[in-house]
Amino acid sequence: MLKLTVKEEELMRFFWERGALFIKEILVCYDEPRPHFNTLSTIARGLEEKGFLAHKVYGNTHQYYALIGEEQYCERTLRSVVGKYFHNSYLHAVSSLVRSEKISIEELKTLIREVETKNSK
């Protein structure tokens, strides 16, 4: 899967949160100063070329919708980061978070309990 730019990810979040949208509907999601209609349209077409969006035609306008869910994108992105920076070891990734104090021992224990509970069902 291709990586999203910051602007592409920002646009995808609107689709993940709201579902299918026309470009004019996306425009109102932005605070002022809003991006230009053509800019958003170009980004949406790029996302379609990358396989993240598809569209339905209504007259002379397009309604775009997500082909890739947020959870699926997050999982693939995490897998890519773990592969690139932690030699495909999720254990190394978690160890790094613990060592750098980004996750506490208590949070780690809670996570272990949740996984054990889920696996026992």
Short mmCIF file of the C-alpha atoms (twelve columns), coordinates in Angstrom:
data_MODEL
# 
_entry.id   MODEL 
# 
loop_
_atom_site.group_PDB 
_atom_site.id 
_atom_site.type_symbol 
_atom_site.label_atom_id 
_atom_site.label_alt_id 
_atom_site.label_comp_id 
_atom_site.label_asym_id 
_atom_site.label_seq_id 
_atom_site.Cartn_x 
_atom_site.Cartn_y 
_atom_site.Cartn_z 
_atom_site.pdbx_PDB_model_num 
ATOM 1   C CA . MET A 1   0.000   0.000   0.000   1 
ATOM 2   C CA . LEU A 2   1.237   3.447   -0.830  1 
ATOM 3   C CA . LYS A 3   1.894   5.970   1.904   1 
ATOM 4   C CA . LEU A 4   -0.352  9.019   2.287   1 
ATOM 5   C CA . THR A 5   0.962   12.571  2.377   1 
ATOM 6   C CA . VAL A 6   -0.162  14.816  5.238   1 
ATOM 7   C CA . LYS A 7   -2.797  16.472  3.028   1 
ATOM 8   C CA . GLU A 8   -4.017  13.144  1.676   1 
ATOM 9   C CA . GLU A 9   -4.351  11.695  5.160   1 
ATOM 10  C CA . GLU A 10  -6.215  14.817  6.278   1 
ATOM 11  C CA . LEU A 11  -8.682  14.349  3.418   1 
ATOM 12  C CA . MET A 12  -9.038  10.614  4.065   1 
ATOM 13  C CA . ARG A 13  -9.999  11.343  7.694   1 
ATOM 14  C CA . PHE A 14  -13.090 13.180  6.436   1 
ATOM 15  C CA . PHE A 15  -14.136 10.095  4.458   1 
ATOM 16  C CA . TRP A 16  -13.407 7.779   7.383   1 
ATOM 17  C CA . GLU A 17  -15.454 9.958   9.736   1 
ATOM 18  C CA . ARG A 18  -18.326 10.945  7.436   1 
ATOM 19  C CA . GLY A 19  -18.562 8.381   4.628   1 
ATOM 20  C CA . ALA A 20  -19.118 9.270   0.963   1 
ATOM 21  C CA . LEU A 21  -18.662 12.960  0.160   1 
ATOM 22  C CA . PHE A 22  -18.779 15.437  -2.680  1 
ATOM 23  C CA . ILE A 23  -15.851 17.882  -2.877  1 
ATOM 24  C CA . LYS A 24  -18.168 20.766  -1.954  1 
ATOM 25  C CA . GLU A 25  -19.088 18.870  1.242   1 
ATOM 26  C CA . ILE A 26  -15.429 18.427  2.106   1 
ATOM 27  C CA . LEU A 27  -14.818 22.162  1.698   1 
ATOM 28  C CA . VAL A 28  -17.122 23.016  4.599   1 
ATOM 29  C CA . CYS A 29  -15.196 20.613  6.862   1 
ATOM 30  C CA . TYR A 30  -12.202 22.953  6.766   1 
ATOM 31  C CA . ASP A 31  -11.694 26.061  8.846   1 
ATOM 32  C CA . GLU A 32  -10.929 29.342  7.118   1 
ATOM 33  C CA . PRO A 33  -8.941  29.837  5.021   1 
ATOM 34  C CA . ARG A 34  -10.352 26.863  3.187   1 
ATOM 35  C CA . PRO A 35  -8.387  25.139  0.441   1 
ATOM 36  C CA . HIS A 36  -9.529  25.785  -3.114  1 
ATOM 37  C CA . PHE A 37  -12.102 23.413  -4.623  1 
ATOM 38  C CA . ASN A 38  -9.679  22.441  -7.413  1 
ATOM 39  C CA . THR A 39  -6.953  21.602  -4.874  1 
ATOM 40  C CA . LEU A 40  -9.251  19.197  -3.022  1 
ATOM 41  C CA . SER A 41  -10.436 17.718  -6.300  1 
ATOM 42  C CA . THR A 42  -6.827  17.100  -7.373  1 
ATOM 43  C CA . ILE A 43  -6.002  15.436  -4.039  1 
ATOM 44  C CA . ALA A 44  -9.130  13.248  -4.290  1 
ATOM 45  C CA . ARG A 45  -8.217  12.158  -7.827  1 
ATOM 46  C CA . GLY A 46  -4.706  11.328  -6.614  1 
ATOM 47  C CA . LEU A 47  -6.172  9.246   -3.790  1 
ATOM 48  C CA . GLU A 48  -8.306  7.467   -6.347  1 
ATOM 49  C CA . GLU A 49  -5.231  6.693   -8.470  1 
ATOM 50  C CA . LYS A 50  -3.502  5.295   -5.362  1 
ATOM 51  C CA . GLY A 51  -6.497  3.046   -4.664  1 
ATOM 52  C CA . PHE A 52  -7.731  4.783   -1.513  1 
ATOM 53  C CA . LEU A 53  -10.895 6.307   -3.011  1 
ATOM 54  C CA . ALA A 54  -13.421 5.536   -5.722  1 
ATOM 55  C CA . HIS A 55  -16.310 7.644   -6.994  1 
ATOM 56  C CA . LYS A 56  -19.857 7.570   -8.261  1 
ATOM 57  C CA . VAL A 57  -20.883 9.974   -11.000 1 
ATOM 58  C CA . TYR A 58  -23.948 12.170  -10.510 1 
ATOM 59  C CA . GLY A 59  -24.427 14.329  -13.568 1 
ATOM 60  C CA . ASN A 60  -21.260 16.388  -13.873 1 
ATOM 61  C CA . THR A 61  -20.072 15.848  -10.288 1 
ATOM 62  C CA . HIS A 62  -18.415 13.015  -8.403  1 
ATOM 63  C CA . GLN A 63  -19.164 11.610  -4.984  1 
ATOM 64  C CA . TYR A 64  -16.041 9.989   -3.540  1 
ATOM 65  C CA . TYR A 65  -15.949 7.179   -1.010  1 
ATOM 66  C CA . ALA A 66  -13.159 5.335   0.799   1 
ATOM 67  C CA . LEU A 67  -11.969 1.948   -0.435  1 
ATOM 68  C CA . ILE A 68  -9.498  1.553   2.432   1 
ATOM 69  C CA . GLY A 69  -10.745 1.810   6.010   1 
ATOM 70  C CA . GLU A 70  -8.900  3.765   8.670   1 
ATOM 71  C CA . GLU A 71  -8.156  0.655   10.722  1 
ATOM 72  C CA . GLN A 72  -6.755  -1.141  7.682   1 
ATOM 73  C CA . TYR A 73  -4.554  1.867   6.838   1 
ATOM 74  C CA . CYS A 74  -3.328  2.170   10.443  1 
ATOM 75  C CA . GLU A 75  -2.477  -1.535  10.623  1 
ATOM 76  C CA . ARG A 76  -0.529  -1.428  7.365   1 
ATOM 77  C CA . THR A 77  1.280   1.740   8.421   1 
ATOM 78  C CA . LEU A 78  2.221   0.219   11.767  1 
ATOM 79  C CA . ARG A 79  3.409   -2.946  10.035  1 
ATOM 80  C CA . SER A 80  5.571   -0.802  7.761   1 
ATOM 81  C CA . VAL A 81  7.090   1.153   10.682  1 
ATOM 82  C CA . VAL A 82  7.781   -2.025  12.658  1 
ATOM 83  C CA . GLY A 83  9.357   -3.613  9.603   1 
ATOM 84  C CA . LYS A 84  11.486  -0.617  8.716   1 
ATOM 85  C CA . TYR A 85  12.666  0.487   12.165  1 
ATOM 86  C CA . PHE A 86  12.311  -2.594  14.388  1 
ATOM 87  C CA . HIS A 87  13.361  -5.444  12.043  1 
ATOM 88  C CA . ASN A 88  9.797   -6.809  11.905  1 
ATOM 89  C CA . SER A 89  9.729   -7.281  15.681  1 
ATOM 90  C CA . TYR A 90  6.676   -5.953  17.503  1 
ATOM 91  C CA . LEU A 91  8.447   -6.940  20.711  1 
ATOM 92  C CA . HIS A 92  11.293  -4.559  19.868  1 
ATOM 93  C CA . ALA A 93  8.765   -1.828  19.065  1 
ATOM 94  C CA . VAL A 94  6.973   -2.243  22.406  1 
ATOM 95  C CA . SER A 95  10.292  -2.501  24.255  1 
ATOM 96  C CA . SER A 96  11.348  0.776   22.693  1 
ATOM 97  C CA . LEU A 97  8.125   2.430   23.893  1 
ATOM 98  C CA . VAL A 98  8.688   1.143   27.421  1 
ATOM 99  C CA . ARG A 99  12.363  2.202   27.466  1 
ATOM 100 C CA . SER A 100 11.539  5.692   26.227  1 
ATOM 101 C CA . GLU A 101 8.698   5.883   28.775  1 
ATOM 102 C CA . LYS A 102 6.043   6.387   26.089  1 
ATOM 103 C CA . ILE A 103 4.127   3.526   27.699  1 
ATOM 104 C CA . SER A 104 4.223   2.732   31.408  1 
ATOM 105 C CA . ILE A 105 4.667   -0.684  32.970  1 
ATOM 106 C CA . GLU A 106 1.086   -0.434  34.292  1 
ATOM 107 C CA . GLU A 107 -0.242  0.300   30.806  1 
ATOM 108 C CA . LEU A 108 1.728   -2.663  29.504  1 
ATOM 109 C CA . LYS A 109 0.240   -4.906  32.221  1 
ATOM 110 C CA . THR A 110 -3.245  -3.683  31.301  1 
ATOM 111 C CA . LEU A 111 -2.566  -4.487  27.663  1 
ATOM 112 C CA . ILE A 112 -1.374  -7.989  28.580  1 
ATOM 113 C CA . ARG A 113 -4.527  -8.598  30.632  1 
ATOM 114 C CA . GLU A 114 -6.710  -7.425  27.718  1 
ATOM 115 C CA . VAL A 115 -4.929  -9.743  25.298  1 
ATOM 116 C CA . GLU A 116 -5.162  -12.671 27.711  1 
ATOM 117 C CA . THR A 117 -8.879  -12.034 28.226  1 
ATOM 118 C CA . LYS A 118 -9.485  -11.814 24.487  1 
ATOM 119 C CA . ASN A 119 -7.504  -15.008 23.818  1 
ATOM 120 C CA . SER A 120 -9.342  -16.944 26.524  1 
ATOM 121 C CA . LYS A 121 -12.719 -16.348 24.833  1 
# 
